[in-house]
JSON list of C-alpha atoms in Angstrom, two decimals:
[
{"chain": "A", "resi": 1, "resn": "UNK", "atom": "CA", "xyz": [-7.78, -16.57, -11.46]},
{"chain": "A", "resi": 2, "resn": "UNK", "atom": "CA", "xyz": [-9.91, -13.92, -10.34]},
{"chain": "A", "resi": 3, "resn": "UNK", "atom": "CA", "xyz": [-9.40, -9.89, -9.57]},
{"chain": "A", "resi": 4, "resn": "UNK", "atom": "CA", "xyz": [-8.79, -10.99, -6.06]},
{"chain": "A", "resi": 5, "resn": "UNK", "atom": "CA", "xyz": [-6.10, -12.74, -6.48]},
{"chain": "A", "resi": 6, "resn": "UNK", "atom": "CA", "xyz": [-3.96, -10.34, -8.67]},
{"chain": "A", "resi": 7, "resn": "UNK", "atom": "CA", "xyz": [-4.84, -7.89, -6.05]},
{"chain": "A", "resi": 8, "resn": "UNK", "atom": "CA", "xyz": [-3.51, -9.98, -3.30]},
{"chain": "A", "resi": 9, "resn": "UNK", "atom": "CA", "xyz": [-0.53, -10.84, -5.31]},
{"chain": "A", "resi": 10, "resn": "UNK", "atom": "CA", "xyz": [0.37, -6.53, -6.25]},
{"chain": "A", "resi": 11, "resn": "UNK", "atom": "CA", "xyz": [0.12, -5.95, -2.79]},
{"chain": "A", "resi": 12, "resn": "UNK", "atom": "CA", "xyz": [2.50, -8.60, -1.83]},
{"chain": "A", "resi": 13, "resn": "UNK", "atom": "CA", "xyz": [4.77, -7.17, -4.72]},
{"chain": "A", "resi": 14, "resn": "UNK", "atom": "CA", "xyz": [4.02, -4.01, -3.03]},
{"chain": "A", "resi": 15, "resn": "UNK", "atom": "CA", "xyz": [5.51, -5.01, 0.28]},
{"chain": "A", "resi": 16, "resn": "UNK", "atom": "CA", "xyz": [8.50, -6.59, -1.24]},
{"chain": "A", "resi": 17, "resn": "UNK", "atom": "CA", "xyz": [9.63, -3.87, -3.84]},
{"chain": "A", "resi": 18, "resn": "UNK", "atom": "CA", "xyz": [8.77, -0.44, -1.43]},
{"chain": "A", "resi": 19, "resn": "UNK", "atom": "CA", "xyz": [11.21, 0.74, 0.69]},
{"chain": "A", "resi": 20, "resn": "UNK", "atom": "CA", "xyz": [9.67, 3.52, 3.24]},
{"chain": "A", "resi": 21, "resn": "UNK", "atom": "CA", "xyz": [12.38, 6.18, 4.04]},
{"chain": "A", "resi": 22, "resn": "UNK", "atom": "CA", "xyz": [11.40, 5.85, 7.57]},
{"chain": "A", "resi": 23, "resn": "UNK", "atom": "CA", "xyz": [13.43, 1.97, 7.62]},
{"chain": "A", "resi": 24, "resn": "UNK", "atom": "CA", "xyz": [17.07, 1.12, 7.13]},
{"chain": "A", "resi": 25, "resn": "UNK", "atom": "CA", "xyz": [17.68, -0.16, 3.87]},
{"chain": "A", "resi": 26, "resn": "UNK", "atom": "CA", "xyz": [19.10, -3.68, 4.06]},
{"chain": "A", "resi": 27, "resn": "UNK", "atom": "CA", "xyz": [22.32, -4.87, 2.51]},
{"chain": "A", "resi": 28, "resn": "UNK", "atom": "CA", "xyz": [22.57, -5.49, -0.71]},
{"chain": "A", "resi": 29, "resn": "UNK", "atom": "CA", "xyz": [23.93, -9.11, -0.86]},
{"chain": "A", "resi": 30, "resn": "UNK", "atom": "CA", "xyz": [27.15, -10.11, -2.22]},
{"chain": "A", "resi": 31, "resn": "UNK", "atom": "CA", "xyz": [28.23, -11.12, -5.62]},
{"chain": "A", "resi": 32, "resn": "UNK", "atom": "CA", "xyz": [27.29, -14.92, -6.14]},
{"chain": "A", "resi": 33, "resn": "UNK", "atom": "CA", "xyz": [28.80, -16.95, -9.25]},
{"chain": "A", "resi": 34, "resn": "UNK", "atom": "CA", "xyz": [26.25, -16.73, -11.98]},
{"chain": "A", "resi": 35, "resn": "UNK", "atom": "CA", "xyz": [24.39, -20.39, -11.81]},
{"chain": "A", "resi": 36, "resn": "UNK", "atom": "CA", "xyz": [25.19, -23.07, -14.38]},
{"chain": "A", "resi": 37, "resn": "UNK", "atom": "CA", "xyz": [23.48, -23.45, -17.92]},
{"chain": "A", "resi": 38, "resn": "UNK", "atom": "CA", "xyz": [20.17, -25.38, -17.91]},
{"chain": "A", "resi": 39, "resn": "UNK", "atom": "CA", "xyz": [19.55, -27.26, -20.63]},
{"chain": "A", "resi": 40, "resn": "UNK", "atom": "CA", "xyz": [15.94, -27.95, -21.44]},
{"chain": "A", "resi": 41, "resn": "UNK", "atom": "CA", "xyz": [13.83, -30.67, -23.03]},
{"chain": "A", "resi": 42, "resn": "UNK", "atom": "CA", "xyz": [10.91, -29.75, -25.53]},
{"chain": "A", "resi": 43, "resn": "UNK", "atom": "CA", "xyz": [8.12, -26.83, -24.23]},
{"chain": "A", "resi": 44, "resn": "UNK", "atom": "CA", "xyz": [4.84, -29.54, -23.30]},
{"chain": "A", "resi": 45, "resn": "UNK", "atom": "CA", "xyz": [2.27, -28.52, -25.16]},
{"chain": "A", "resi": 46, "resn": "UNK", "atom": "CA", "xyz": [-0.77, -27.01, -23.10]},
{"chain": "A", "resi": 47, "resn": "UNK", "atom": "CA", "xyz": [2.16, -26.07, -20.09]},
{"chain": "A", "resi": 48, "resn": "UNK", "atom": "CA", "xyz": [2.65, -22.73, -20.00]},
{"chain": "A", "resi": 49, "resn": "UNK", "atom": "CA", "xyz": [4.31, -20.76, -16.98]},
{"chain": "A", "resi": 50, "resn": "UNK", "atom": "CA", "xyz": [3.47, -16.90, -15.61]},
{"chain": "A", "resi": 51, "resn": "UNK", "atom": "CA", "xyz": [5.21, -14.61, -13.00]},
{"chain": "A", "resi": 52, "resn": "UNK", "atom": "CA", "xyz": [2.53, -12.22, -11.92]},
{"chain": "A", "resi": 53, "resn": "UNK", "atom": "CA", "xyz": [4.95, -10.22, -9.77]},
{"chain": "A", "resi": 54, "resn": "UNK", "atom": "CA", "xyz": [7.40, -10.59, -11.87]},
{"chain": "A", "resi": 55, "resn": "UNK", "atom": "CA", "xyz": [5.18, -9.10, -14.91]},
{"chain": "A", "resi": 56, "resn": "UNK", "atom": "CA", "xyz": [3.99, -6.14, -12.84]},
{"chain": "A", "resi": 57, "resn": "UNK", "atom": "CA", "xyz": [7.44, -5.32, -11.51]},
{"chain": "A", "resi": 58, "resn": "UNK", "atom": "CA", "xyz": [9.07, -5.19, -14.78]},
{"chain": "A", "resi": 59, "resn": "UNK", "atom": "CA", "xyz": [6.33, -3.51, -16.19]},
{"chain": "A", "resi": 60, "resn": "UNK", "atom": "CA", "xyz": [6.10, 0.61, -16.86]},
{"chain": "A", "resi": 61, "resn": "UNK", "atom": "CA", "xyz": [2.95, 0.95, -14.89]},
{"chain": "A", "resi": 62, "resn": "UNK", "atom": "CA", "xyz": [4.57, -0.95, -11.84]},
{"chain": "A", "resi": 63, "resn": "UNK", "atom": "CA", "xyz": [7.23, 0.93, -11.48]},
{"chain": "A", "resi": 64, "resn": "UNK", "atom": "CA", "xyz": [5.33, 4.27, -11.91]},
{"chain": "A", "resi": 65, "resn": "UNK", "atom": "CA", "xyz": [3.47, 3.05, -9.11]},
{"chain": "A", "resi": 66, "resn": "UNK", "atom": "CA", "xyz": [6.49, 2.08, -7.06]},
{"chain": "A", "resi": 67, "resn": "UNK", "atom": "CA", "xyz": [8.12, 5.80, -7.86]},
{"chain": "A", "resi": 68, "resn": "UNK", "atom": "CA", "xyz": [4.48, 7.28, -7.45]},
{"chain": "A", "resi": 69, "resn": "UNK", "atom": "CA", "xyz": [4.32, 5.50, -3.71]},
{"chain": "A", "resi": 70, "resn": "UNK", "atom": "CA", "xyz": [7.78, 6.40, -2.79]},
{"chain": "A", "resi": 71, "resn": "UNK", "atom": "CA", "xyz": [6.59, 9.80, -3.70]},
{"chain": "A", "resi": 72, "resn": "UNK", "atom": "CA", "xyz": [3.68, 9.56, -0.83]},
{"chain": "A", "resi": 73, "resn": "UNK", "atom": "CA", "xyz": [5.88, 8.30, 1.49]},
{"chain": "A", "resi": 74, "resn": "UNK", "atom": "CA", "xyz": [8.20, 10.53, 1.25]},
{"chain": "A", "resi": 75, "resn": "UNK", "atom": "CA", "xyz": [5.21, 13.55, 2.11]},
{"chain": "A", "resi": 76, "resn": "UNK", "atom": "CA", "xyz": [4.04, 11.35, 4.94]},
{"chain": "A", "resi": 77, "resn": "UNK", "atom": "CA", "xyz": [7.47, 11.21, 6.26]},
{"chain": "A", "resi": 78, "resn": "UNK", "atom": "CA", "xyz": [7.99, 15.06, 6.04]},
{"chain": "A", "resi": 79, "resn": "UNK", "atom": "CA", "xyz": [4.92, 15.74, 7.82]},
{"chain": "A", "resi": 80, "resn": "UNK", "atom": "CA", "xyz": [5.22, 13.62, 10.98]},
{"chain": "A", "resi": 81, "resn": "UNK", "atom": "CA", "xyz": [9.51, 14.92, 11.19]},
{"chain": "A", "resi": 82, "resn": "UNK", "atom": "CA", "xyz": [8.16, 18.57, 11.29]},
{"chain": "A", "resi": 83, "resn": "UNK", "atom": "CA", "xyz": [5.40, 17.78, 13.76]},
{"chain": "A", "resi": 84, "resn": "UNK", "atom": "CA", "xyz": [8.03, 15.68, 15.88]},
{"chain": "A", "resi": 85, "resn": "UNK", "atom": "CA", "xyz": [10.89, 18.02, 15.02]},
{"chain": "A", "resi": 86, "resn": "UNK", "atom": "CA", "xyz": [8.42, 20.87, 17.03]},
{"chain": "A", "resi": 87, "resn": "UNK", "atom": "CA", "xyz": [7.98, 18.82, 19.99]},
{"chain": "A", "resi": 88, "resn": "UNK", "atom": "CA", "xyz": [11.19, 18.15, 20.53]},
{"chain": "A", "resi": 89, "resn": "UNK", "atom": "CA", "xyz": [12.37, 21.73, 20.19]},
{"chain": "A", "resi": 90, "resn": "UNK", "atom": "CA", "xyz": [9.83, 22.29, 22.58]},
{"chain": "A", "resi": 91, "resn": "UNK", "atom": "CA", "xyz": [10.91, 19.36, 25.01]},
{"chain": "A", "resi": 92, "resn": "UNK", "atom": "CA", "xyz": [14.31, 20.80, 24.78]},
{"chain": "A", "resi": 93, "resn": "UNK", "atom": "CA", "xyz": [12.80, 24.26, 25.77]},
{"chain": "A", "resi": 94, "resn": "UNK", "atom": "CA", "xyz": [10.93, 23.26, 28.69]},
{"chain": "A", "resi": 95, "resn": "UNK", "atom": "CA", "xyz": [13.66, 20.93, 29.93]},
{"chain": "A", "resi": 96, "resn": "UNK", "atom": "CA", "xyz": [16.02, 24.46, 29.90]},
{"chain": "A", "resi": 97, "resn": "UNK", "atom": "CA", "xyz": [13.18, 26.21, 31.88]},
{"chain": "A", "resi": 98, "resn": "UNK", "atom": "CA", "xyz": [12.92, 22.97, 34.19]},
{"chain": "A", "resi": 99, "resn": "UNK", "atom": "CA", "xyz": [14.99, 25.72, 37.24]},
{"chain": "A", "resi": 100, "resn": "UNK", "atom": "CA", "xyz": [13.01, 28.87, 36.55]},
{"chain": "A", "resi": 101, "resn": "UNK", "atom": "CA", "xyz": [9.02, 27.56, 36.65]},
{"chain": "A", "resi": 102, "resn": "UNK", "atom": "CA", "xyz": [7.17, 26.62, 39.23]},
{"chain": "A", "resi": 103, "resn": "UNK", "atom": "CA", "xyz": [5.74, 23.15, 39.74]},
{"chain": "A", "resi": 104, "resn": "UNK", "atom": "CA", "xyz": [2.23, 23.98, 38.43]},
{"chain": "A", "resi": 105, "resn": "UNK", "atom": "CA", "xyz": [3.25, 25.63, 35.49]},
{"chain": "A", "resi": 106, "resn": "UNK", "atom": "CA", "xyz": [6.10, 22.70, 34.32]},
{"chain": "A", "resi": 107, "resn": "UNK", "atom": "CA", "xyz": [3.30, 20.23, 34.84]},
{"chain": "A", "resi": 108, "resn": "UNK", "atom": "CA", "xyz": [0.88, 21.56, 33.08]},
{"chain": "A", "resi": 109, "resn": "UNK", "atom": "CA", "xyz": [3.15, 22.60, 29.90]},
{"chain": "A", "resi": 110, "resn": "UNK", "atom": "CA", "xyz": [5.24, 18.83, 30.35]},
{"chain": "A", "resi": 111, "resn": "UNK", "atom": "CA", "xyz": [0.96, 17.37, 29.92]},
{"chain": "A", "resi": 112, "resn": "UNK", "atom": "CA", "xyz": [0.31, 19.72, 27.03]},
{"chain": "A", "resi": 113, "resn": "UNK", "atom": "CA", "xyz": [3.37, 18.74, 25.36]},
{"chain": "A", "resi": 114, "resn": "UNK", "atom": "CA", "xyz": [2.57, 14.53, 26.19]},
{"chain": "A", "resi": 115, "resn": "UNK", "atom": "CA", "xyz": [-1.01, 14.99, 24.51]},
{"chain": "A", "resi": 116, "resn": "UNK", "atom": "CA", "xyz": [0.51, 16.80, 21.54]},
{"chain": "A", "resi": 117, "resn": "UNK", "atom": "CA", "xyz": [2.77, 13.78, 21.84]},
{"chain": "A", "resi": 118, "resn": "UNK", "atom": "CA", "xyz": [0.34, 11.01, 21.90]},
{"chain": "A", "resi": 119, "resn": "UNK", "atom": "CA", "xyz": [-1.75, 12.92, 18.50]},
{"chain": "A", "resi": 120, "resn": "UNK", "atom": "CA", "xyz": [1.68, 12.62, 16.84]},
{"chain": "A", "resi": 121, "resn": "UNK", "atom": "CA", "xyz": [1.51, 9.06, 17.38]},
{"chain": "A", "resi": 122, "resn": "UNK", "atom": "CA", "xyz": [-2.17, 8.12, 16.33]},
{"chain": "A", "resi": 123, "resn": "UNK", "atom": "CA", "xyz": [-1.08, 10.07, 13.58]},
{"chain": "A", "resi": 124, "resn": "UNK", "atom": "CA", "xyz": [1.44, 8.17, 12.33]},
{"chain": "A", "resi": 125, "resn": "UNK", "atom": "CA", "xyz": [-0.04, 5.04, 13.06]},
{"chain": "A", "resi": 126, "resn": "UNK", "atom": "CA", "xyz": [-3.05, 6.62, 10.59]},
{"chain": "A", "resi": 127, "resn": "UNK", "atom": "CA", "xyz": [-0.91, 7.71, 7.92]},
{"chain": "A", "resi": 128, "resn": "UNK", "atom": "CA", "xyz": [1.01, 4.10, 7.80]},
{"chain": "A", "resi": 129, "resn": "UNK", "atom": "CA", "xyz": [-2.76, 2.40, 7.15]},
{"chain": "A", "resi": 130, "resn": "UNK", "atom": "CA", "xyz": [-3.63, 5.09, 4.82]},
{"chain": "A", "resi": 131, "resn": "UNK", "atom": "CA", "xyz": [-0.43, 4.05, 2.90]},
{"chain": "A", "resi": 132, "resn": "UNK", "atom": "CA", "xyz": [-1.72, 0.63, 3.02]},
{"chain": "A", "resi": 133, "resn": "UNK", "atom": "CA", "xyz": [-4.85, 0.76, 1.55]},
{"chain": "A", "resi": 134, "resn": "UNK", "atom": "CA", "xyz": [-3.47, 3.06, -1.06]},
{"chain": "A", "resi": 135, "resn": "UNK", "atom": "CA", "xyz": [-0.77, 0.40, -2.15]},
{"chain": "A", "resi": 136, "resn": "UNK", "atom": "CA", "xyz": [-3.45, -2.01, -2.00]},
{"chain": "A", "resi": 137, "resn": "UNK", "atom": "CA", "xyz": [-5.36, -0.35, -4.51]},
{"chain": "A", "resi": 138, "resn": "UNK", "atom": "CA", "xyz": [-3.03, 0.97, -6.58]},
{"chain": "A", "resi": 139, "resn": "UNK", "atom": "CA", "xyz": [-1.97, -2.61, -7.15]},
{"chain": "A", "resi": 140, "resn": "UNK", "atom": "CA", "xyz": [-5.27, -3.86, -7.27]},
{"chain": "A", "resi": 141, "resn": "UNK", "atom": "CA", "xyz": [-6.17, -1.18, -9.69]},
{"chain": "A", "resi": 142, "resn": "UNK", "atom": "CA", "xyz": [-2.41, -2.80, -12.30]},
{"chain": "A", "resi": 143, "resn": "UNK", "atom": "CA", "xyz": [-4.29, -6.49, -11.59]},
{"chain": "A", "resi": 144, "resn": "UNK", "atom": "CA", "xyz": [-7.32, -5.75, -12.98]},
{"chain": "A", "resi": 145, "resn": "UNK", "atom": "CA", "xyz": [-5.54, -3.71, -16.17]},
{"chain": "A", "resi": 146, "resn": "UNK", "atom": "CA", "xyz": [-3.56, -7.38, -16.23]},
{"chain": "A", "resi": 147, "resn": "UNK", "atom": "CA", "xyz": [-6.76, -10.32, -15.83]},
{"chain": "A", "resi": 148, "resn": "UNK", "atom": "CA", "xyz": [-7.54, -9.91, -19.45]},
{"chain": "A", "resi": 149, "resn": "UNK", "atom": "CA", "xyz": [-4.15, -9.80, -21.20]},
{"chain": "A", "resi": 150, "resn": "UNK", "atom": "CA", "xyz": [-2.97, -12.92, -18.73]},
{"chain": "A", "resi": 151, "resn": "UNK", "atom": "CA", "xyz": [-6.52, -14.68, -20.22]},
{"chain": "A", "resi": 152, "resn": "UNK", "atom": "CA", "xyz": [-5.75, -13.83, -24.01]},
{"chain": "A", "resi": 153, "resn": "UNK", "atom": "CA", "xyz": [-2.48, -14.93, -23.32]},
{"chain": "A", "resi": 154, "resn": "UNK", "atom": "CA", "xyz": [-2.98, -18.22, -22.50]},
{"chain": "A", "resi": 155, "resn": "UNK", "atom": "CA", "xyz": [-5.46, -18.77, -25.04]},
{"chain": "A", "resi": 156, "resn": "UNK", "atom": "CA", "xyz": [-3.32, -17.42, -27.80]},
{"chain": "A", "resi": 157, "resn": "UNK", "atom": "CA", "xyz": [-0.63, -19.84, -26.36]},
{"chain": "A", "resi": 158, "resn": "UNK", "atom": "CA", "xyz": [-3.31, -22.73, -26.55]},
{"chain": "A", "resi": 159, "resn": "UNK", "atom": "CA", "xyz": [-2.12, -23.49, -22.61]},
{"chain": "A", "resi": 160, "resn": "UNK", "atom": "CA", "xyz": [-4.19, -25.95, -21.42]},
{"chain": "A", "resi": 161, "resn": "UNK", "atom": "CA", "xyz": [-2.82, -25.43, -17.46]},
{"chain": "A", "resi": 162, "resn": "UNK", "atom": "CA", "xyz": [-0.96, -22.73, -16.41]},
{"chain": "A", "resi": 163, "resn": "UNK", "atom": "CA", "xyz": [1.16, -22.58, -13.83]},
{"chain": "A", "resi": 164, "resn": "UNK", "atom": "CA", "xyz": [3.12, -19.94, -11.25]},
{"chain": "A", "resi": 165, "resn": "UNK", "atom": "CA", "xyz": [6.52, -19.24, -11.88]},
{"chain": "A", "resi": 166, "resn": "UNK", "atom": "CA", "xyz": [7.63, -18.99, -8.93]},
{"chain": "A", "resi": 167, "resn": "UNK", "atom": "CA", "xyz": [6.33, -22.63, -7.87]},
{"chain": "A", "resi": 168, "resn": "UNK", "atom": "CA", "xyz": [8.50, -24.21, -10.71]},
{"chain": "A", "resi": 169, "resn": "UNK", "atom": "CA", "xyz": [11.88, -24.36, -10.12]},
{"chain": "A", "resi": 170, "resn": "UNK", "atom": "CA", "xyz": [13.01, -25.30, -14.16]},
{"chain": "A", "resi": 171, "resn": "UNK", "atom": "CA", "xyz": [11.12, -24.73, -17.11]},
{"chain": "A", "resi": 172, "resn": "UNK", "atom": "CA", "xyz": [11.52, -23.96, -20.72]},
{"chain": "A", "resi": 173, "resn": "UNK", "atom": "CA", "xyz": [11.72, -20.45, -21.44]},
{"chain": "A", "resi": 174, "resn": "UNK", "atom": "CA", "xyz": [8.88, -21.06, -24.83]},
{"chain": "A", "resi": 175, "resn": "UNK", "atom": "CA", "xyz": [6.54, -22.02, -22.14]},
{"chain": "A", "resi": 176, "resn": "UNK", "atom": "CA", "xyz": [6.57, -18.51, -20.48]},
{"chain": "A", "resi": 177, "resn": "UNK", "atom": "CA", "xyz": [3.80, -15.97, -20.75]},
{"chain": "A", "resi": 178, "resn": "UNK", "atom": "CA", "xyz": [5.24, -13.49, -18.59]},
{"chain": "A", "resi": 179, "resn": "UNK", "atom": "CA", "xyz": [7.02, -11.55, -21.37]},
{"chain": "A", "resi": 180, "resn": "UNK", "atom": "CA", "xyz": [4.19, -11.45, -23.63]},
{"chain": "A", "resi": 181, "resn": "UNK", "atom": "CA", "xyz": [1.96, -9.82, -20.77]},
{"chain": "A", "resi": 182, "resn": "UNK", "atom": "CA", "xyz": [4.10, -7.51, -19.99]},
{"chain": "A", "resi": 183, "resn": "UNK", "atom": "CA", "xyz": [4.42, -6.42, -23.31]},
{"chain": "A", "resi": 184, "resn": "UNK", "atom": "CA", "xyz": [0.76, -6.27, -23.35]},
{"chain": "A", "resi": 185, "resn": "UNK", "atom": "CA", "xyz": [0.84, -4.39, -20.18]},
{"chain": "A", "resi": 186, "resn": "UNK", "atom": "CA", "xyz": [3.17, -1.54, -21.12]},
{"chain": "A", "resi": 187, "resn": "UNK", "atom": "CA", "xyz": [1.08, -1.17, -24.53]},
{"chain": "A", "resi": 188, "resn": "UNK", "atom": "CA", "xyz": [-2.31, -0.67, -22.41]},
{"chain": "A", "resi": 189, "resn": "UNK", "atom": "CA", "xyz": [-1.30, 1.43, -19.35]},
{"chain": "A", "resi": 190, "resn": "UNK", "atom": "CA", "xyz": [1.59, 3.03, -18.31]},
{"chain": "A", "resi": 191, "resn": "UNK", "atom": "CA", "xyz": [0.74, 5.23, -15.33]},
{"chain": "A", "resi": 192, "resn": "UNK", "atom": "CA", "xyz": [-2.48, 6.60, -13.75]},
{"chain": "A", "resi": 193, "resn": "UNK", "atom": "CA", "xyz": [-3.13, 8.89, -10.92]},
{"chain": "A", "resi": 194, "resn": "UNK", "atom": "CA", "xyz": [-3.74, 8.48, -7.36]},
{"chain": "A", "resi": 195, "resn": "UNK", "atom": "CA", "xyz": [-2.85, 10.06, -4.16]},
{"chain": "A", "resi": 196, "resn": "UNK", "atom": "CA", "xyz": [-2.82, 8.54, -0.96]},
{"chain": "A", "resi": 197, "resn": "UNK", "atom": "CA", "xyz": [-5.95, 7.64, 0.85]},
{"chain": "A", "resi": 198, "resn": "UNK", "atom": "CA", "xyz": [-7.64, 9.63, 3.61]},
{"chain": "A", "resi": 199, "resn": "UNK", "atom": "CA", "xyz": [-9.18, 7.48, 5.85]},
{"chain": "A", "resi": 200, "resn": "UNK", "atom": "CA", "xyz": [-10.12, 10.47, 8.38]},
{"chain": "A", "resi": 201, "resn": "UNK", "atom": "CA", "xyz": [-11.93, 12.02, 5.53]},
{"chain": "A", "resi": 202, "resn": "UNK", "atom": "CA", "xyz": [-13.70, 8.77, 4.30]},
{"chain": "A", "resi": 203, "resn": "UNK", "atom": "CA", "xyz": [-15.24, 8.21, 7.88]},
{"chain": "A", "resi": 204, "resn": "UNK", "atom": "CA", "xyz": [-16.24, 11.79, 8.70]},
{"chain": "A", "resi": 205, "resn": "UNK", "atom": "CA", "xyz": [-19.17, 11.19, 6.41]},
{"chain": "A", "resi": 206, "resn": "UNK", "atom": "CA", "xyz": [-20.31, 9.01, 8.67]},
{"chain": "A", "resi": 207, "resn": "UNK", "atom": "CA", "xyz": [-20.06, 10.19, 12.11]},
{"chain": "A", "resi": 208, "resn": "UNK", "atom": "CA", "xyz": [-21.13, 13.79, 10.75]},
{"chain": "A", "resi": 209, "resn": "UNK", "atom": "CA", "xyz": [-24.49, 11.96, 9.79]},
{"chain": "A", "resi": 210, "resn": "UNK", "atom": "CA", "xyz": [-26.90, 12.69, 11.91]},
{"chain": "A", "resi": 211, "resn": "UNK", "atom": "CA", "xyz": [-28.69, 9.49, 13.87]},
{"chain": "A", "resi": 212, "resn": "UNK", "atom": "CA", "xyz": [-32.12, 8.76, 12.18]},
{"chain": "A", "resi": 213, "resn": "UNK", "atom": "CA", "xyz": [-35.33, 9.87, 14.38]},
{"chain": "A", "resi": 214, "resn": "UNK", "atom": "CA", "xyz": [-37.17, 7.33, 16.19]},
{"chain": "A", "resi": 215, "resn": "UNK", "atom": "CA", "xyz": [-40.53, 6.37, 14.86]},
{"chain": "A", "resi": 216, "resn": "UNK", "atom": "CA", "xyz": [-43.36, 8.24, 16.91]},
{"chain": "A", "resi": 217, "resn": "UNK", "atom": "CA", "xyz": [-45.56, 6.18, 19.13]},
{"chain": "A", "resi": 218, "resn": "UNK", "atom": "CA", "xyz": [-48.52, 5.25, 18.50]},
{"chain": "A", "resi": 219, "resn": "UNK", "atom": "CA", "xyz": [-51.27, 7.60, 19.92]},
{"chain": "A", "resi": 220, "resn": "UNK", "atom": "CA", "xyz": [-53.41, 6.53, 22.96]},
{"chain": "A", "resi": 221, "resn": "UNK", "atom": "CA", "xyz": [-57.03, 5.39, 22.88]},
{"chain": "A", "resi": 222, "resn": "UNK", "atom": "CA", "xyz": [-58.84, 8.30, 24.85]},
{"chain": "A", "resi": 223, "resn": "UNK", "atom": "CA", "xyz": [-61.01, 7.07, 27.78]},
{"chain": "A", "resi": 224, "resn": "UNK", "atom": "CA", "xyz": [-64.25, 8.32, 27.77]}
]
């Protein structure tokens, strides 16, 4: 496995375990039986079995980063309610002065209010990708804490395949390395700053630079 794919695979953990404010929570689901008793053969020897999302959701530094992203959702949220709180105060305003202005006036104030509308939404849509790339790295950041320990666990298991968890539908609990990473996890890392990403601020670097100068022709032969 490479860094890749345990940054593919936080992200998707990511996606599952965050909840943004902004959505309706769904129902929990109801009360199920607990499933029957598997019995299992003999661990094979060399087949060993590993949850990556399960070992960075259980782990301390996955859940700080859940609580951390929550955290920066939560900001992103209160920014774009008080910026849409304003315009519709502002709506509701203008709407009550609909009798008393003249045509020019309402149309021009109803346009300034629609661009100031419009910003709000590029906004948002801005602040939801900046969220994005900051899960994705904050997750990428817990994969790469978690290649090595996944590697030393297999070879201190003597695993000569290893397999995802979430592929197998039984297997014997000895044959499981998701425990012992974790465990390895928690005792390496267990939180780490990071705020969300600004991707206005990453790409004003580049439009502020200026365009390079074109090369100077060559001079002219004079005639004589």
């Amino acid at each position: 496995m490479t860094f890749k794919t345990f940054a593919a695979v936080g992200t998707a953990v990511a996606l599952a375990l965050t909840s943004a404010p902004a959505f309706a929570q769904a129902p929990a689901p109801a009360a199920t039986t607990a499933a029957p008793q598997v019995t299992h053969g003999a661990a094979v020897p060399g087949v060993c079995v590993l949850s990556v999302e399960g070992a960075i959701g259980s782990s301390t530094v996955g859940k700080f980063v859940q609580t951390r992203l929550q955290q920066l959702l939560g900001q992103v949220n209160a920014e774009l309610n008080g910026e849409k709180t304003a315009i519709d105060n502002e709506a509701r305003t203008l709407e009550g002065q609909r009798a008393t202005l003249d045509q020019n006036a309402l149309e021009q104030r109803a346009a300034a209010l629609q661009v100031r509308a419009n910003a709000l939404q590029r906004k948002a849509q801005q602040r939801e990708r900046e969220i994005q790339v900051t899960e994705q790295k904050a997750f990428g950041r817990v994969g790469e804490e978690m290649e090595p320990l996944i590697r030393t666990a297999y070879q201190q298991k003597q695993c000569s395949v290893l397999l995802n968890r979430t592929g197998v539908l039984f297997f014997n609990p000895a044959s499981d390395l998701t425990p012992q990473v974790v465990t390895a996890l928690n005792a390496k890392i267990t939180q780490f700053a990071f705020d969300r990403e600004r991707l206005d601020q990453a790409a004003a670097p580049a439009a502020a630079r200026p365009a390079a100068a074109a090369p100077a022709a060559p001079a002219q032969p004079q005639r004589r």
